[in-house]
mmCIF file of C-alpha atoms in Angstrom:
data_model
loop_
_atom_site.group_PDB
_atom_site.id
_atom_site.type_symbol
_atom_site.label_atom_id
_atom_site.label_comp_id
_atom_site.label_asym_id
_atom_site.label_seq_id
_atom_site.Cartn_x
_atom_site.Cartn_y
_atom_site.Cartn_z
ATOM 1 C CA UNK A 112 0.600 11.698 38.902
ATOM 2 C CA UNK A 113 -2.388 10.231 41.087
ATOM 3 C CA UNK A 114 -5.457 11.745 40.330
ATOM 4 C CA UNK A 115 -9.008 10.604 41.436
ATOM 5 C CA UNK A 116 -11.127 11.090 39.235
ATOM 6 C CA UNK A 117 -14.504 11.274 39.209
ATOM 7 C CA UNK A 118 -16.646 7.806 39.471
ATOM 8 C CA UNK A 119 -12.988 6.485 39.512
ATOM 9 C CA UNK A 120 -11.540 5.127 42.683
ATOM 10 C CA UNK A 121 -12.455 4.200 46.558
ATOM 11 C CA UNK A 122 -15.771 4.487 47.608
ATOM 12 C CA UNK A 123 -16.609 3.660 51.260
ATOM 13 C CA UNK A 124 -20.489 3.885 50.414
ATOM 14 C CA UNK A 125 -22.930 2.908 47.862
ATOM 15 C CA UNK A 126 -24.608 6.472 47.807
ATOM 16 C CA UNK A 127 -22.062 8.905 46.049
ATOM 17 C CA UNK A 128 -22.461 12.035 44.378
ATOM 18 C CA UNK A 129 -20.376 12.968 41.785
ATOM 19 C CA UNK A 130 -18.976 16.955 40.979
ATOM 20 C CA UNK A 131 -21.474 17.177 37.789
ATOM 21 C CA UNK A 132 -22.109 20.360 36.200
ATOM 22 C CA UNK A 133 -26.050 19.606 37.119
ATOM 23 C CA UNK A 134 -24.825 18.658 40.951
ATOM 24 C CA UNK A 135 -22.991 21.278 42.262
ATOM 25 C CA UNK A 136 -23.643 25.319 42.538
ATOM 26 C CA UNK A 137 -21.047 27.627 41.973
ATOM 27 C CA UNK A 138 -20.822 30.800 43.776
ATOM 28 C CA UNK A 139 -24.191 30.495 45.688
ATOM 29 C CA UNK A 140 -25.101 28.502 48.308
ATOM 30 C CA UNK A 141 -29.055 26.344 48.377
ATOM 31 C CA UNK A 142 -31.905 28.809 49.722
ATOM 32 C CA UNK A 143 -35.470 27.749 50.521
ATOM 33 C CA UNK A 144 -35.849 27.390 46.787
ATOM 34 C CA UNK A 145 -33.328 24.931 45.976
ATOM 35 C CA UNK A 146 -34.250 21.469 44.876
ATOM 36 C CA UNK A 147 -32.214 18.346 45.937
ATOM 37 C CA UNK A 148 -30.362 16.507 43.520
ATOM 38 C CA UNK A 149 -30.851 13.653 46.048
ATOM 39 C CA UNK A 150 -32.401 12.325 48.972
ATOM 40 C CA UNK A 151 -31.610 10.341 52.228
ATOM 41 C CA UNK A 152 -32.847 9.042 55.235
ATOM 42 C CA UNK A 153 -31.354 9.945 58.866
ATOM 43 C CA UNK A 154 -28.318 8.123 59.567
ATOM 44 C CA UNK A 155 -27.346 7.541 55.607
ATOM 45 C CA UNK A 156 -23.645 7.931 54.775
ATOM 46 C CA UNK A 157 -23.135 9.867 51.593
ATOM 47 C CA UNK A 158 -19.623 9.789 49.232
ATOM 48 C CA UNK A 159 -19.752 13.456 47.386
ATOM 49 C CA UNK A 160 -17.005 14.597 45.469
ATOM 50 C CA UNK A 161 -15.689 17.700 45.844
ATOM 51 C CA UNK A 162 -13.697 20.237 43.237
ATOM 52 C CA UNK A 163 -12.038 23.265 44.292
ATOM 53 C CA UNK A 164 -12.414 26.791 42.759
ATOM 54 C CA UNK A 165 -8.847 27.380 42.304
ATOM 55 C CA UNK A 166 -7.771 27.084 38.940
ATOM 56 C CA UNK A 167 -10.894 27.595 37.217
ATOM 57 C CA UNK A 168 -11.962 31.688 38.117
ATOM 58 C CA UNK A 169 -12.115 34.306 35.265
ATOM 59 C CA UNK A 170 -9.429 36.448 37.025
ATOM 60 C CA UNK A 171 -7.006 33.113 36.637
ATOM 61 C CA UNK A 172 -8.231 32.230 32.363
ATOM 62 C CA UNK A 173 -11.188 29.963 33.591
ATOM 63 C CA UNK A 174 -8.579 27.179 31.800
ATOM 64 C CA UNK A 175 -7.285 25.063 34.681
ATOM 65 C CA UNK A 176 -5.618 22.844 32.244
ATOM 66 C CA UNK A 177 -3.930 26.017 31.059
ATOM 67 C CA UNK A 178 -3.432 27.790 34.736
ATOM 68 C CA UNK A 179 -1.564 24.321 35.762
ATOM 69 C CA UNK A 180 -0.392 23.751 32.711
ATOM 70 C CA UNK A 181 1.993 27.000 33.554
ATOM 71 C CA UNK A 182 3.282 25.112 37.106
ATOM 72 C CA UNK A 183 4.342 22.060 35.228
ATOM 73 C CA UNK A 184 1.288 20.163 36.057
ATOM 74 C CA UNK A 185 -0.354 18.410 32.863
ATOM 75 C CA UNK A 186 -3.232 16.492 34.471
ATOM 76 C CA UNK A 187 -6.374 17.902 36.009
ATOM 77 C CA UNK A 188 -9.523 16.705 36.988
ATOM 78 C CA UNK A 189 -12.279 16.000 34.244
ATOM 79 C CA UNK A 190 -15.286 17.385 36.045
ATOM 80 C CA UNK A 191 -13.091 20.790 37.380
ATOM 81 C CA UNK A 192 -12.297 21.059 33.985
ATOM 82 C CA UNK A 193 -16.247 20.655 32.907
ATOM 83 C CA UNK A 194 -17.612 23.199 35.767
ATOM 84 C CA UNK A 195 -15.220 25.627 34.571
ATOM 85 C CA UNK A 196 -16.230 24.904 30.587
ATOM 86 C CA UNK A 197 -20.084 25.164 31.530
ATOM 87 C CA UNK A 198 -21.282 26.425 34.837
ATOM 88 C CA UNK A 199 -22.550 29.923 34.562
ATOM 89 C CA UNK A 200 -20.443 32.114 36.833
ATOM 90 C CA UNK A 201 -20.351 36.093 37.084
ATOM 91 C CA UNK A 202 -17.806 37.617 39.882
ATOM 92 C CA UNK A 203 -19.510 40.653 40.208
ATOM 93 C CA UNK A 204 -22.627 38.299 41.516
ATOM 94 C CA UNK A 205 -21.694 34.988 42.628
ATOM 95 C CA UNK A 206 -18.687 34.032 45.239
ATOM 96 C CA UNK A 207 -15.912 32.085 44.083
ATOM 97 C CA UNK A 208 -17.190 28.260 45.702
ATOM 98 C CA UNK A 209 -18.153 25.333 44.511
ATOM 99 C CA UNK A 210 -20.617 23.246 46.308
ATOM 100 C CA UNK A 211 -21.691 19.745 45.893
ATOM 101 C CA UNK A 212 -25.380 19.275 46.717
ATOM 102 C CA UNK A 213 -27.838 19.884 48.021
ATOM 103 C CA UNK A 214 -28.964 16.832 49.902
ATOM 104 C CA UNK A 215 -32.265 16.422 51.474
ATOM 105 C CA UNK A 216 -32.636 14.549 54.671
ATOM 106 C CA UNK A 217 -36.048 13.174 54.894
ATOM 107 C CA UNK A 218 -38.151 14.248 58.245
ATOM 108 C CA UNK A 219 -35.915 17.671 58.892
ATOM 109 C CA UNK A 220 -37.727 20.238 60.008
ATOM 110 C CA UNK A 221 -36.870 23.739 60.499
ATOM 111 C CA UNK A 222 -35.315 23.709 64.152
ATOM 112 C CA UNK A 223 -34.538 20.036 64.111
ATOM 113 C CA UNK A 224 -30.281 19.488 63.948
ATOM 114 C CA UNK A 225 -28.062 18.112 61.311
ATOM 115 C CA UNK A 226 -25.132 16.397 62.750
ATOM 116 C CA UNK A 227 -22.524 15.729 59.652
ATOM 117 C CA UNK A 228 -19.804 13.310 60.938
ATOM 118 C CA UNK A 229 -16.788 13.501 58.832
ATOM 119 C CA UNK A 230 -15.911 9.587 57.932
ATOM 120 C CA UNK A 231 -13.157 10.052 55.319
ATOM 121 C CA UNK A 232 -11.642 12.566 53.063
ATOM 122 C CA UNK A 233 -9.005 11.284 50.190
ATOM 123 C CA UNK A 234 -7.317 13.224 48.493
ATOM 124 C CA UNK A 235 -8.272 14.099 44.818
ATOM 125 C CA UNK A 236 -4.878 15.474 43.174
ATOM 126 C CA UNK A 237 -1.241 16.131 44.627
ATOM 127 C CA UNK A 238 -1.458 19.509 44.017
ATOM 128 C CA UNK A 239 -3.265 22.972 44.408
ATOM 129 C CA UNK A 240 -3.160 26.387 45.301
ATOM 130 C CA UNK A 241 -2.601 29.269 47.893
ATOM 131 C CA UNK A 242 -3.940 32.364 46.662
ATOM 132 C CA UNK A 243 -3.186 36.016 47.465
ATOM 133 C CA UNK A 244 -4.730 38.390 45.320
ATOM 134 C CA UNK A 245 -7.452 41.317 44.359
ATOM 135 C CA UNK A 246 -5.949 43.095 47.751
ATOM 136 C CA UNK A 247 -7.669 40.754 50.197
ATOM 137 C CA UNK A 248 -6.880 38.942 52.843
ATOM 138 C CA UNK A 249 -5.365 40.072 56.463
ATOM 139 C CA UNK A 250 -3.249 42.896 54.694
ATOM 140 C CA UNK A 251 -4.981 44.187 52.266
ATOM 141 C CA UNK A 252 -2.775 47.218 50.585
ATOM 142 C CA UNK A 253 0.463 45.754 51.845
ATOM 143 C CA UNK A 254 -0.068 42.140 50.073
ATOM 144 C CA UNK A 255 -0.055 41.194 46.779
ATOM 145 C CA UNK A 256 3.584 42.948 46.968
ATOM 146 C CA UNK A 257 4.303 44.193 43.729
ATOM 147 C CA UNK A 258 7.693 42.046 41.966
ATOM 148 C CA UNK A 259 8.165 40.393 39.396
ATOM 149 C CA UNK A 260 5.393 37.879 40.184
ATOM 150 C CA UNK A 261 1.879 39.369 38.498
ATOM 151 C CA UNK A 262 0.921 41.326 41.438
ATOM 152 C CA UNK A 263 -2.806 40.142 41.003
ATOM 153 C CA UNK A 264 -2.132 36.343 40.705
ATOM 154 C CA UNK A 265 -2.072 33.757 43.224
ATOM 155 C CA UNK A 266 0.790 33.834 45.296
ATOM 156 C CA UNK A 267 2.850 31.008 45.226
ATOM 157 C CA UNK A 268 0.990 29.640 41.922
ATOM 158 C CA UNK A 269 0.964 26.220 42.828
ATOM 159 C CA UNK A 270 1.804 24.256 46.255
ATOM 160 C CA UNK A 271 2.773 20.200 45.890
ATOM 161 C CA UNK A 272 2.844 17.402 47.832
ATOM 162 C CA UNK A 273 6.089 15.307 48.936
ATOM 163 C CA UNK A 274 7.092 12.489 51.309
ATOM 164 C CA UNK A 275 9.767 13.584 53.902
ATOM 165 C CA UNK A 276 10.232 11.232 56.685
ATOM 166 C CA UNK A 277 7.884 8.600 55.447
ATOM 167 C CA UNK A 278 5.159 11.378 55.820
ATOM 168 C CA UNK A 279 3.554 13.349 52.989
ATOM 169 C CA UNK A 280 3.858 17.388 53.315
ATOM 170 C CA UNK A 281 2.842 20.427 51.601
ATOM 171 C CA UNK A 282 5.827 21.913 49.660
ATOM 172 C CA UNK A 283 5.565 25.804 49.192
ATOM 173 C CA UNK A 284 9.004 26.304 46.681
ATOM 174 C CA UNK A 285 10.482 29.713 48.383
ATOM 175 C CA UNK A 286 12.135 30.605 45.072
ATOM 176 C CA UNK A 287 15.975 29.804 45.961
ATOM 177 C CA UNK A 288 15.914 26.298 45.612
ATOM 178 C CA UNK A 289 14.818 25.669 49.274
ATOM 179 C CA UNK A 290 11.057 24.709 50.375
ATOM 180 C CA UNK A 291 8.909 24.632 53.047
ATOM 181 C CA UNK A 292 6.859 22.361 54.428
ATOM 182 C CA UNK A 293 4.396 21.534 56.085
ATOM 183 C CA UNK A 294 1.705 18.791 57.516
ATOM 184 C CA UNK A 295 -1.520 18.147 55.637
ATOM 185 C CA UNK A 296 -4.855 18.542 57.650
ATOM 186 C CA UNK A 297 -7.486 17.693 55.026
ATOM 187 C CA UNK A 298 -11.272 18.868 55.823
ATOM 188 C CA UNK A 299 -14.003 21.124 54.154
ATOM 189 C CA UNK A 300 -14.235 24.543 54.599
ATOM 190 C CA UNK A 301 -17.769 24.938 53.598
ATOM 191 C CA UNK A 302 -20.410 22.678 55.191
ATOM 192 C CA UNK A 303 -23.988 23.945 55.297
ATOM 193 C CA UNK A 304 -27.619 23.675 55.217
ATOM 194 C CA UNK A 305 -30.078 26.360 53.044
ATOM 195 C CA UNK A 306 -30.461 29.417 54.595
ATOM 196 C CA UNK A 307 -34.239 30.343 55.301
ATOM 197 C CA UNK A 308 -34.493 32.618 52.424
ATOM 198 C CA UNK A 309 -35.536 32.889 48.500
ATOM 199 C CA UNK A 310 -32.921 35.643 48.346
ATOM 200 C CA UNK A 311 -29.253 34.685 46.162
ATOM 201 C CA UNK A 312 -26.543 33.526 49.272
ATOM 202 C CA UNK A 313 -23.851 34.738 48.231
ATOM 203 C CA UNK A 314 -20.814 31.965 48.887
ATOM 204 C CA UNK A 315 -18.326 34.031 50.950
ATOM 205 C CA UNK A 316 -20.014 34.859 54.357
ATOM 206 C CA UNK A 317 -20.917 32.311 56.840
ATOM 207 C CA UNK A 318 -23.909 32.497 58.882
ATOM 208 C CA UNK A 319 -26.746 30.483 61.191
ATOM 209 C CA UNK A 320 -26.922 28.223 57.742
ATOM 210 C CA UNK A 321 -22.904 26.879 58.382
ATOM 211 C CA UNK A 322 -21.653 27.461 54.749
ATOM 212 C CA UNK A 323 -17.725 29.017 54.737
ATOM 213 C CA UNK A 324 -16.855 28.725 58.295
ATOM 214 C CA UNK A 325 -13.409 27.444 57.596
ATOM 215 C CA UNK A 326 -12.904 25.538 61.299
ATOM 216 C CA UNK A 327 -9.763 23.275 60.116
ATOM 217 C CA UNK A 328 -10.648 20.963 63.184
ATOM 218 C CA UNK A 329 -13.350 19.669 61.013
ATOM 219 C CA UNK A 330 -11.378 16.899 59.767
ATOM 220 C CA UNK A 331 -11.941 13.355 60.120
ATOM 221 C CA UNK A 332 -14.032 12.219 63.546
ATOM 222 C CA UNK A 333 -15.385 15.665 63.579
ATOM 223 C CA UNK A 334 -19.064 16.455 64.023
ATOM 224 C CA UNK A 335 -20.760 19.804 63.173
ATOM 225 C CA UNK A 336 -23.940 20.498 64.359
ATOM 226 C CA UNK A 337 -26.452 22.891 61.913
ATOM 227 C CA UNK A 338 -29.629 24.568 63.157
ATOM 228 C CA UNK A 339 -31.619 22.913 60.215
ATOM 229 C CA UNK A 340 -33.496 25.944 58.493
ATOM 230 C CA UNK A 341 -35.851 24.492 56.213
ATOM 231 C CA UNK A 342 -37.724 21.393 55.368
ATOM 232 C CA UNK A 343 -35.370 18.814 53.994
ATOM 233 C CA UNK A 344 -32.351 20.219 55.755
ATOM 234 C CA UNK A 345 -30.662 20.528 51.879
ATOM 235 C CA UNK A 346 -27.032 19.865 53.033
ATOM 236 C CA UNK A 347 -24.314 20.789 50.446
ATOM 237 C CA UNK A 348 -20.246 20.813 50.969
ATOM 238 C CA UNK A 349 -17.302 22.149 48.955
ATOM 239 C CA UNK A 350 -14.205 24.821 49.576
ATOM 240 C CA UNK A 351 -11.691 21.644 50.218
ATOM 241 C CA UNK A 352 -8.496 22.376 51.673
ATOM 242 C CA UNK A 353 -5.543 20.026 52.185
ATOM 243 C CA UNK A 354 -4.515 22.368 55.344
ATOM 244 C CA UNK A 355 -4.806 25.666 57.144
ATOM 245 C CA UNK A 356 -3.295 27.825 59.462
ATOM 246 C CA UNK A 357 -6.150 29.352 61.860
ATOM 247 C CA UNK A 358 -6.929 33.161 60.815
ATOM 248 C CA UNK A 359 -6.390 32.080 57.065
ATOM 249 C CA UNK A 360 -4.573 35.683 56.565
ATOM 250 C CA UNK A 361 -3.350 35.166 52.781
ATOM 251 C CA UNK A 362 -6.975 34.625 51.327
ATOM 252 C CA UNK A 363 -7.134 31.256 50.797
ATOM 253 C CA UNK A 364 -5.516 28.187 52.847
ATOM 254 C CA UNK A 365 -4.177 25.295 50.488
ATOM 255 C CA UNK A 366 -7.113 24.463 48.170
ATOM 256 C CA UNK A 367 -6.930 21.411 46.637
ATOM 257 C CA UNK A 368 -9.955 18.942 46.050
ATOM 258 C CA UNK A 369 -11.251 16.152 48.246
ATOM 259 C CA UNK A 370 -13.722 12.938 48.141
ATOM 260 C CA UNK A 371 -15.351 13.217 51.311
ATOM 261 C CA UNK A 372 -17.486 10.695 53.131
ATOM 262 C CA UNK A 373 -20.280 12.036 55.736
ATOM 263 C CA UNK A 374 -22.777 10.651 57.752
ATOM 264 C CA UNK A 375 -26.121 13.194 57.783
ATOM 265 C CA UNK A 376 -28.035 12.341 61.161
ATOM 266 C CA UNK A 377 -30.906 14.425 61.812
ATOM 267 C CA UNK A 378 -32.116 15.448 65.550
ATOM 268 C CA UNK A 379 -35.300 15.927 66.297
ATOM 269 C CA UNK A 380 -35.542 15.637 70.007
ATOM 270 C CA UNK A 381 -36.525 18.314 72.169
ATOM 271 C CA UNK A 382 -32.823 19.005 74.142
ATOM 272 C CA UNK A 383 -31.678 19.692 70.363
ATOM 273 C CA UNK A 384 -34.286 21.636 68.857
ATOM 274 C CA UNK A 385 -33.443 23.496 72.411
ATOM 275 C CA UNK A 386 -30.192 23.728 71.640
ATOM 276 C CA UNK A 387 -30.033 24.519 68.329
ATOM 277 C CA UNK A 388 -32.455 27.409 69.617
ATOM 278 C CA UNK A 389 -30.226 28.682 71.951
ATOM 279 C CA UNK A 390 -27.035 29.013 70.135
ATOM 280 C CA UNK A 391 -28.414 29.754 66.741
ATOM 281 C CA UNK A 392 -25.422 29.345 64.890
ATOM 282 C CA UNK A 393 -23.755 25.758 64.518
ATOM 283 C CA UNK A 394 -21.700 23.891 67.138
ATOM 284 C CA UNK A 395 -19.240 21.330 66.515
ATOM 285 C CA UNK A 396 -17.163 18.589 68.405
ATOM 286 C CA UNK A 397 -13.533 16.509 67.935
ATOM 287 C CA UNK A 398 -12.347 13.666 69.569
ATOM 288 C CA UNK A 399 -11.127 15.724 72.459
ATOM 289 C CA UNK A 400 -12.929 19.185 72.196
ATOM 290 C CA UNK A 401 -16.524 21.130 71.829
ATOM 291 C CA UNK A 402 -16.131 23.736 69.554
ATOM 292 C CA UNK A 403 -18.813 27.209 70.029
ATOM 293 C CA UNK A 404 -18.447 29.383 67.210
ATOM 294 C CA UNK A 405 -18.796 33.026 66.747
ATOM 295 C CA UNK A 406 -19.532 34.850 63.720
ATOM 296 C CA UNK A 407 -19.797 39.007 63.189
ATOM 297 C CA UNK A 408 -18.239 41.295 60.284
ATOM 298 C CA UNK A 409 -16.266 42.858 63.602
ATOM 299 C CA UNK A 410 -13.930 40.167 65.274
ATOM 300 C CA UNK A 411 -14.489 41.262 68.597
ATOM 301 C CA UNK A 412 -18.511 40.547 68.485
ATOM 302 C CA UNK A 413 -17.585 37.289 67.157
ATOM 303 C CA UNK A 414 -15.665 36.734 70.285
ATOM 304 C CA UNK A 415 -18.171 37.791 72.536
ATOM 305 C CA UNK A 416 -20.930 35.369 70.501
ATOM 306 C CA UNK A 417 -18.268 32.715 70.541
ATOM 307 C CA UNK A 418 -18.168 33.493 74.819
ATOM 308 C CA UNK A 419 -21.753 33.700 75.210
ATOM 309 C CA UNK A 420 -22.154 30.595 72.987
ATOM 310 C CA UNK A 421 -19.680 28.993 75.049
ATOM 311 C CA UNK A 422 -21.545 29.950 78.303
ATOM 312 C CA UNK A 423 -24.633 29.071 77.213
ATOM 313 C CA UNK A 424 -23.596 25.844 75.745
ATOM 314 C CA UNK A 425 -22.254 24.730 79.203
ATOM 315 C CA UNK A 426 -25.429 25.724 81.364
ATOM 316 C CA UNK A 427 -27.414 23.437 78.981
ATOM 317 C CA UNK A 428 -25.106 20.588 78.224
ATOM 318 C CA UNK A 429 -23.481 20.049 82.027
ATOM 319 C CA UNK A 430 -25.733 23.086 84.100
ATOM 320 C CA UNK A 431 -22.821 24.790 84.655
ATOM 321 C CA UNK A 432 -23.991 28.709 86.251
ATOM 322 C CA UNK A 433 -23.099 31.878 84.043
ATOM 323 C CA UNK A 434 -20.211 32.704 86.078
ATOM 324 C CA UNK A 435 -18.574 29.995 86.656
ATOM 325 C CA UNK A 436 -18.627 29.201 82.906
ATOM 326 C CA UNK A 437 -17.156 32.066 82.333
ATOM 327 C CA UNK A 438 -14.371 31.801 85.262
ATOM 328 C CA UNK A 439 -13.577 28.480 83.329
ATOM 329 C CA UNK A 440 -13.097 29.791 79.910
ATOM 330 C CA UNK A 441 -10.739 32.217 80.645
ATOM 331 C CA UNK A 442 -8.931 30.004 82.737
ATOM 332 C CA UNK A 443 -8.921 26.751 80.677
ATOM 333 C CA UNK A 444 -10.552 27.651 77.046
ATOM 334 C CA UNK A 445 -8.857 28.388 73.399
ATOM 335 C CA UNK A 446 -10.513 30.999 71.544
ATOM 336 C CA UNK A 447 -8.978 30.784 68.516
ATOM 337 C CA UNK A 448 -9.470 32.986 65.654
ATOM 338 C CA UNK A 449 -10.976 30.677 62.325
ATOM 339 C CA UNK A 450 -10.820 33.002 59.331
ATOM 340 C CA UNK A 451 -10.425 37.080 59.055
ATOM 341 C CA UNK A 452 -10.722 37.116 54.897
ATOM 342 C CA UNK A 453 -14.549 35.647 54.617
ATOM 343 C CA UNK A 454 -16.154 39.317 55.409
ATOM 344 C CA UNK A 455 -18.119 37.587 58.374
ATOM 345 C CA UNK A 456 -15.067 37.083 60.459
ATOM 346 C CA UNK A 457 -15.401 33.548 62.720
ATOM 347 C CA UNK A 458 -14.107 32.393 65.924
ATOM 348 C CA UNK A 459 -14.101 28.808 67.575
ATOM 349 C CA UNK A 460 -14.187 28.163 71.244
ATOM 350 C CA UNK A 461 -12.801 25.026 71.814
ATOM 351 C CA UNK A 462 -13.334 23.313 74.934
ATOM 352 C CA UNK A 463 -11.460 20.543 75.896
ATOM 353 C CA UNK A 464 -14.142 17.342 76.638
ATOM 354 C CA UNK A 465 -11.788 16.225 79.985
ATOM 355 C CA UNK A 466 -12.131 19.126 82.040
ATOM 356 C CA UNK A 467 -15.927 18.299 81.890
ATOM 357 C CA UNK A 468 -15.571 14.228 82.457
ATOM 358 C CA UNK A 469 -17.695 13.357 85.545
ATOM 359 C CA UNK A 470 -19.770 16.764 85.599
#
């Protein structure tokens, strides 16, 4: 079994950050009080290691040599078996995430922009976990189904890797001796800077700060844009996933961890602080697509943010009028739903970059 450890392995950067006990925060996201565990200049590609929560909570023995163990696995990560041996972590207070960070960003000023370009994410171990459980989720009271599985454990227990076709897969054993499977689509499901606050965040809900938006187009090539919030910027990452289907209606998607590689670029110019102003939640682009996002406990306010984001990003960026935006996103946008199980439910506009080419 390949496992990549931590200070083992690739590194496509000098600077890397480690999963440490005294480098990562479990269950609550950086505020305005939170001191850096390092520092970088604009521009500065960063290696951070990332562990996922999975296999360590009380509700699953806080043993994830044990909780594998039970799957047939028999090798975990050193420093997911350290967090869960010595990180303080109540339920009742803090969310279930581990982050790696924070990072300061020298210059950032509240209203400047944080672009974070995904370079590279590796995978970490061939395994992890798709949880259903505690009655969350998109049908909460109808799933966990009571069986002979323990109705408030993580449903399957464990999901694999395998190479079919020369490709690798997720496997997801149905129980009968058949499988199913399914294409990996690595990226981080938290991203964030510190909210503007000396109050706890709690890790679960999204917000203007980034943290759990769960956008699975935020793999490799991706940029996200954060409205930086206070001096510093204090950019942090964690909640990997090897893939995820948009809504995320089990609870989780397939959490497994990841070494990612990002490039932190700060904006200070004037058309950013404006737009950053404007939107007041992130933005993000792919390859082929600018993605508006919406956030709201109700999932049809974060549609309308997500539209009016969408509008609004178009007037500024290409001067585009109100209504014609709008003509053009229901004619030619995806609004597509990111996650319905993080309390602050999300939704992602995503516009595709050649309908705009010459405008």
């Amino acid at each position: 079994m390949n496992l990549l450890q931590s200070r083992a392995g690739a590194r496509s950067t000098d600077i890397y950050l480690p999963a440490d006990p005294d480098r990562i925060s479990w269950g609550l996201l950086p505020n305005s009080l939170a001191k850096p565990v390092i520092t970088v200049d604009s521009g500065t590609a960063v290696c951070l290691d990332t562990i996922s929560h999975e296999g360590i909570l009380e509700d699953q023995g806080r043993d994830p040599a044990a909780f594998f163990a039970a799957s047939g696995i028999t090798e975990i990560l050193a420093d997911t078996a350290e967090v869960a041996r010595s990180v303080v972590h109540d339920p009742s207070v803090h969310g279930p995430h581990v982050v790696t960070g924070p990072i300061a960003v020298r210059g950032a000023r509240p209203g400047d922009v944080l672009e974070v370009e995904v370079l590279e994410l590796l995978r970490r171990a061939p395994y992890g976990v798709i949880s259903n459980r505690h009655g969350k989720g998109a049908l909460p009271g109808e799933f966990p189904q009571r069986g002979d599985h323990d109705p408030d454990g993580p449903v399957p227990p464990v999901c694999t890797i395998a190479t079919v076709d020369a490709a690798e897969r997720g496997v997801i054993d149905i129980g009968d001796g058949r499988a199913l499977r399914f294409p990996l689509d690595p990226f981080l499901g938290i991203m964030g800077v510190a909210a503007a606050t000396e109050q706890a965040v709690h890790s679960v809900p999204p917000g203007p700060h980034g943290g759990n938006i769960d956008v699975r187009m935020l793999g490799v090539g991706a940029r996200l844009y954060l409205p930086v919030q206070v001096p510093g910027a204090m950019f942090y990452a964690g909640d990997p996933h090897f893939a995820m289907g948009d809504g995320e209606v089990a609870l989780t998607a397939f959490e497994a961890p990841l070494r990612a590689t990002v490039r932190l670029t700060l904006h200070a110019d004037p058309g950013a602080r404006k737009m950053a102003a404007a939107l007041a939640l992130p933005y993000a682009e792919t390859a082929t697509d600018h993605l508006l996002l919406g956030l709201d406990t109700d999932l049809d306010e974060a549609v309308k943010q997500a539209t009016r984001n969408a509008i609004t990003f178009l007037g500024a960026r290409y001067r585009i009028p109100p209504a014609v935006a709008l003509a053009y996103l229901s004619a030619a946008a995806d609004f597509r739903i990111s996650q319905v199980v993080d309390v602050v439910k999300g939704v992602h506009c995503c516009i595709s970059k050649s309908h705009l080419e010459g405008l």
